[in-house]
């Protein structure tokens, strides 16, 4: 039975969120009614479903880690990236899970963090953008963030901006969440459940087929794939980033990369 409309689900493919089944078209934000079938995540509170934007707007008084969505405690140290806060343990690359510390260079897409090697704005990153320092003339016009120093949350220093060859640098801050609003024990016990995007069988088949011929589609290709799969370009970009990372791991596990091809990526 669909938790949204109450009717029996007869479709071959359906979504599962907060331990309930949904028709793809029935999983929507209860506040703005935006469809969530292609969203990277959704949030639940008191049996209601919210998109990230509305959840943060309605319940933003409770400061939460942007990655695990757990409440930040007043005595915890947190990392800041743009307007987002993270546990220090959660401040890691979305692709390779490399833990980032003060001084690490990283990029962000929404609330997702990427190390320098895996941050690929737009269609693709230059082939030389592999985590090694680049000469100023080689550096692409991308956003990067560098972990900064520790200080109380109650008096955060603003981001510092520096322009260098069209490259913007933002200094993330290691801060203490002492200034966070106190929440009741009942609120602290309420867990936020996060939903990862679910792909339908025919969507995965198209993505794998395309990945077998092109590991790094450009903006035009992503637009065409988005129309064919009904998935957003952002979802497609993250999927291809994860697929490339898994493919590289498979290559490294074989001697000289023999016998490995992109069709084995799931």
Short mmCIF file of C-alpha atoms in Angstrom, two decimals:
data_model
loop_
_atom_site.label_atom_id
_atom_site.label_comp_id
_atom_site.label_asym_id
_atom_site.label_seq_id
_atom_site.Cartn_x
_atom_site.Cartn_y
_atom_site.Cartn_z
CA UNK A 1 0.00 0.00 0.00
CA UNK A 2 1.36 3.43 -0.97
CA UNK A 3 1.93 5.63 2.09
CA UNK A 4 1.08 8.69 0.01
CA UNK A 5 -2.23 7.90 -1.71
CA UNK A 6 -3.29 4.81 0.23
CA UNK A 7 -3.82 2.72 -2.89
CA UNK A 8 -2.23 -0.62 -3.66
CA UNK A 9 1.07 -0.44 -5.53
CA UNK A 10 0.90 -2.46 -8.74
CA UNK A 11 3.85 -0.80 -10.47
CA UNK A 12 6.93 -2.91 -11.00
CA UNK A 13 9.14 -0.22 -9.49
CA UNK A 14 8.41 1.87 -6.43
CA UNK A 15 10.23 3.89 -3.78
CA UNK A 16 10.91 3.09 -0.14
CA UNK A 17 11.28 5.97 2.33
CA UNK A 18 11.08 5.95 6.15
CA UNK A 19 10.28 2.22 6.02
CA UNK A 20 7.20 2.81 3.85
CA UNK A 21 6.45 2.14 0.18
CA UNK A 22 5.51 4.94 -2.21
CA UNK A 23 4.48 5.38 -5.81
CA UNK A 24 7.20 7.39 -7.56
CA UNK A 25 4.78 10.26 -8.13
CA UNK A 26 3.45 10.16 -4.54
CA UNK A 27 6.73 10.82 -2.73
CA UNK A 28 6.56 14.60 -2.37
CA UNK A 29 7.54 17.27 0.13
CA UNK A 30 4.54 17.89 2.39
CA UNK A 31 5.35 21.59 2.47
CA UNK A 32 6.06 22.61 -1.15
CA UNK A 33 4.68 19.47 -2.90
CA UNK A 34 7.90 19.13 -4.87
CA UNK A 35 8.43 15.56 -6.23
CA UNK A 36 11.25 13.76 -4.42
CA UNK A 37 11.65 10.71 -6.65
CA UNK A 38 14.90 12.09 -8.13
CA UNK A 39 16.10 14.05 -5.09
CA UNK A 40 19.41 13.09 -3.51
CA UNK A 41 17.79 13.01 -0.09
CA UNK A 42 14.58 13.68 1.82
CA UNK A 43 13.80 14.15 5.50
CA UNK A 44 11.07 12.90 7.82
CA UNK A 45 9.67 14.47 10.99
CA UNK A 46 6.49 13.48 12.82
CA UNK A 47 5.37 11.26 9.91
CA UNK A 48 5.74 14.09 7.40
CA UNK A 49 8.18 14.15 4.47
CA UNK A 50 10.22 17.25 3.59
CA UNK A 51 12.75 18.27 0.96
CA UNK A 52 16.09 19.51 2.31
CA UNK A 53 15.27 23.19 1.76
CA UNK A 54 11.94 23.15 3.60
CA UNK A 55 13.29 20.99 6.41
CA UNK A 56 16.15 23.39 7.06
CA UNK A 57 13.79 26.38 6.81
CA UNK A 58 11.21 24.95 9.21
CA UNK A 59 13.49 23.29 11.71
CA UNK A 60 16.71 25.22 11.20
CA UNK A 61 16.83 26.16 14.89
CA UNK A 62 18.17 22.70 15.56
CA UNK A 63 21.66 22.77 14.10
CA UNK A 64 22.44 19.53 12.31
CA UNK A 65 25.35 17.94 10.52
CA UNK A 66 24.78 18.41 6.78
CA UNK A 67 26.05 14.88 6.09
CA UNK A 68 24.60 12.54 8.74
CA UNK A 69 21.74 14.90 9.74
CA UNK A 70 22.27 14.22 13.44
CA UNK A 71 21.89 17.07 15.91
CA UNK A 72 25.11 18.90 16.76
CA UNK A 73 25.72 18.95 20.49
CA UNK A 74 26.79 22.18 22.27
CA UNK A 75 30.21 20.79 23.25
CA UNK A 76 31.11 19.41 19.81
CA UNK A 77 33.69 20.79 17.42
CA UNK A 78 32.32 21.16 13.91
CA UNK A 79 33.62 22.04 10.46
CA UNK A 80 31.95 24.71 8.36
CA UNK A 81 31.65 24.64 4.58
CA UNK A 82 29.72 27.55 3.09
CA UNK A 83 26.53 27.73 5.17
CA UNK A 84 26.72 24.07 6.17
CA UNK A 85 28.04 22.56 9.42
CA UNK A 86 29.57 19.09 9.74
CA UNK A 87 30.84 16.81 12.49
CA UNK A 88 34.61 16.59 12.17
CA UNK A 89 34.19 12.83 11.58
CA UNK A 90 31.71 13.50 8.76
CA UNK A 91 33.89 16.03 6.97
CA UNK A 92 35.01 13.66 4.21
CA UNK A 93 34.95 13.30 0.42
CA UNK A 94 31.61 12.08 -0.93
CA UNK A 95 33.37 9.83 -3.48
CA UNK A 96 36.41 8.30 -1.77
CA UNK A 97 35.49 9.05 1.88
CA UNK A 98 38.92 10.61 2.49
CA UNK A 99 38.77 12.49 5.79
CA UNK A 100 39.53 16.20 5.37
CA UNK A 101 41.29 18.17 8.08
CA UNK A 102 42.30 21.77 8.68
CA UNK A 103 44.16 23.06 5.64
CA UNK A 104 42.72 20.45 3.25
CA UNK A 105 41.60 21.79 -0.13
CA UNK A 106 38.14 20.65 -1.16
CA UNK A 107 35.12 21.59 -3.28
CA UNK A 108 31.38 21.52 -2.65
CA UNK A 109 28.32 20.75 -4.76
CA UNK A 110 25.35 21.72 -2.65
CA UNK A 111 26.06 20.11 0.73
CA UNK A 112 28.27 17.38 -0.77
CA UNK A 113 32.01 17.61 -0.10
CA UNK A 114 34.65 16.47 -2.59
CA UNK A 115 38.41 16.24 -2.23
CA UNK A 116 40.46 18.08 -4.84
CA UNK A 117 40.90 14.91 -6.89
CA UNK A 118 37.19 14.22 -7.21
CA UNK A 119 35.79 17.74 -7.42
CA UNK A 120 34.61 18.21 -11.00
CA UNK A 121 32.50 21.33 -11.53
CA UNK A 122 30.41 21.55 -14.66
CA UNK A 123 31.00 18.90 -17.27
CA UNK A 124 34.44 17.68 -16.27
CA UNK A 125 37.69 18.65 -14.58
CA UNK A 126 40.99 19.07 -16.43
CA UNK A 127 43.03 15.90 -16.70
CA UNK A 128 45.74 17.48 -14.58
CA UNK A 129 43.31 18.21 -11.74
CA UNK A 130 44.24 15.10 -9.75
CA UNK A 131 45.00 16.41 -6.29
CA UNK A 132 48.52 17.59 -7.15
CA UNK A 133 49.33 21.31 -7.00
CA UNK A 134 48.87 23.04 -10.35
CA UNK A 135 50.71 26.02 -11.75
CA UNK A 136 48.69 29.24 -11.65
CA UNK A 137 48.21 29.17 -15.43
CA UNK A 138 46.86 25.60 -15.24
CA UNK A 139 44.42 26.12 -12.40
CA UNK A 140 40.77 25.93 -13.54
CA UNK A 141 38.19 28.56 -12.49
CA UNK A 142 36.64 26.46 -9.74
CA UNK A 143 35.55 26.98 -6.17
CA UNK A 144 37.74 25.44 -3.50
CA UNK A 145 37.59 25.55 0.26
CA UNK A 146 40.44 25.35 2.69
CA UNK A 147 40.01 24.29 6.30
CA UNK A 148 40.97 27.07 8.67
CA UNK A 149 41.49 27.49 12.41
CA UNK A 150 39.46 26.65 15.50
CA UNK A 151 37.30 29.24 17.22
CA UNK A 152 34.06 29.52 19.24
CA UNK A 153 30.86 29.16 17.22
CA UNK A 154 29.38 32.17 19.00
CA UNK A 155 31.83 34.52 17.27
CA UNK A 156 32.56 33.04 13.83
CA UNK A 157 34.88 34.89 11.54
CA UNK A 158 33.49 35.58 8.07
CA UNK A 159 34.79 33.70 5.06
CA UNK A 160 37.82 35.33 3.53
CA UNK A 161 37.74 35.86 -0.23
CA UNK A 162 40.79 35.86 -2.46
CA UNK A 163 40.79 36.06 -6.26
CA UNK A 164 43.61 34.33 -8.14
CA UNK A 165 43.38 33.68 -11.88
CA UNK A 166 39.57 33.48 -11.75
CA UNK A 167 39.76 30.99 -8.86
CA UNK A 168 37.75 31.70 -5.72
CA UNK A 169 39.08 30.52 -2.36
CA UNK A 170 36.84 30.22 0.67
CA UNK A 171 38.26 29.45 4.08
CA UNK A 172 36.17 26.96 5.99
CA UNK A 173 36.34 27.25 9.75
CA UNK A 174 36.78 24.71 12.53
CA UNK A 175 34.31 26.03 15.06
CA UNK A 176 32.88 25.08 18.44
CA UNK A 177 29.10 24.76 18.57
CA UNK A 178 28.78 26.30 22.05
CA UNK A 179 26.46 28.93 20.60
CA UNK A 180 24.00 26.38 19.28
CA UNK A 181 20.42 26.66 20.50
CA UNK A 182 19.62 24.27 23.34
CA UNK A 183 17.07 21.57 22.45
CA UNK A 184 14.93 19.44 24.71
CA UNK A 185 15.77 15.80 25.39
CA UNK A 186 12.66 14.83 23.44
CA UNK A 187 13.88 16.73 20.38
CA UNK A 188 17.33 15.17 20.68
CA UNK A 189 15.83 11.70 20.62
CA UNK A 190 13.99 12.35 17.37
CA UNK A 191 16.00 10.91 14.51
CA UNK A 192 16.11 12.36 11.03
CA UNK A 193 15.94 9.74 8.34
CA UNK A 194 17.68 10.38 5.07
CA UNK A 195 16.78 8.81 1.73
CA UNK A 196 19.25 8.16 -1.03
CA UNK A 197 18.05 8.34 -4.61
CA UNK A 198 16.54 5.08 -5.85
CA UNK A 199 17.13 4.21 -9.49
CA UNK A 200 14.71 2.24 -11.61
CA UNK A 201 15.98 -0.77 -13.54
CA UNK A 202 15.71 0.83 -16.97
CA UNK A 203 17.46 3.96 -15.70
CA UNK A 204 20.44 1.98 -14.41
CA UNK A 205 20.57 0.01 -17.64
CA UNK A 206 20.84 3.22 -19.66
CA UNK A 207 23.45 4.71 -17.31
CA UNK A 208 25.63 1.58 -17.36
CA UNK A 209 25.35 1.33 -21.13
CA UNK A 210 26.46 4.94 -21.54
CA UNK A 211 29.27 4.57 -18.97
CA UNK A 212 30.68 1.66 -21.00
CA UNK A 213 31.42 4.08 -23.86
CA UNK A 214 31.98 7.37 -22.05
CA UNK A 215 33.13 7.69 -18.43
CA UNK A 216 32.86 11.47 -18.30
CA UNK A 217 29.87 12.94 -20.16
CA UNK A 218 29.87 16.66 -20.86
CA UNK A 219 27.05 19.08 -20.12
CA UNK A 220 25.32 18.37 -23.45
CA UNK A 221 25.44 14.62 -22.89
CA UNK A 222 24.12 15.01 -19.33
CA UNK A 223 21.21 17.06 -20.65
CA UNK A 224 20.31 14.35 -23.16
CA UNK A 225 20.64 11.63 -20.52
CA UNK A 226 18.49 13.66 -18.15
CA UNK A 227 15.72 13.79 -20.74
CA UNK A 228 15.97 10.05 -21.45
CA UNK A 229 16.14 8.90 -17.83
CA UNK A 230 14.02 11.68 -16.21
CA UNK A 231 16.83 12.07 -13.66
CA UNK A 232 18.21 15.51 -12.84
CA UNK A 233 21.63 16.52 -14.16
CA UNK A 234 22.94 16.77 -10.61
CA UNK A 235 21.89 13.19 -9.83
CA UNK A 236 23.53 12.02 -13.05
CA UNK A 237 26.74 13.90 -12.27
CA UNK A 238 27.03 12.30 -8.83
CA UNK A 239 26.29 8.85 -10.27
CA UNK A 240 29.06 9.16 -12.86
CA UNK A 241 31.49 10.43 -10.21
CA UNK A 242 30.77 7.38 -8.06
CA UNK A 243 30.97 5.06 -11.07
CA UNK A 244 34.37 6.46 -12.07
CA UNK A 245 35.67 6.02 -8.53
CA UNK A 246 34.51 2.40 -8.41
CA UNK A 247 35.99 1.71 -11.83
CA UNK A 248 39.36 3.08 -10.72
CA UNK A 249 39.29 0.83 -7.65
CA UNK A 250 38.59 -2.19 -9.85
CA UNK A 251 41.50 -1.29 -12.10
CA UNK A 252 43.86 -0.94 -9.14
CA UNK A 253 42.92 -4.42 -7.89
CA UNK A 254 43.99 -6.08 -11.12
CA UNK A 255 47.51 -6.46 -12.39
CA UNK A 256 48.11 -3.70 -14.86
CA UNK A 257 44.36 -3.15 -15.22
CA UNK A 258 44.02 -6.22 -17.49
CA UNK A 259 40.61 -7.73 -17.86
CA UNK A 260 38.73 -4.75 -16.41
CA UNK A 261 36.26 -2.69 -18.38
CA UNK A 262 33.64 -0.12 -17.53
CA UNK A 263 30.69 -2.47 -18.01
CA UNK A 264 31.40 -3.99 -14.62
CA UNK A 265 30.48 -0.81 -12.77
CA UNK A 266 27.16 -0.88 -10.93
#
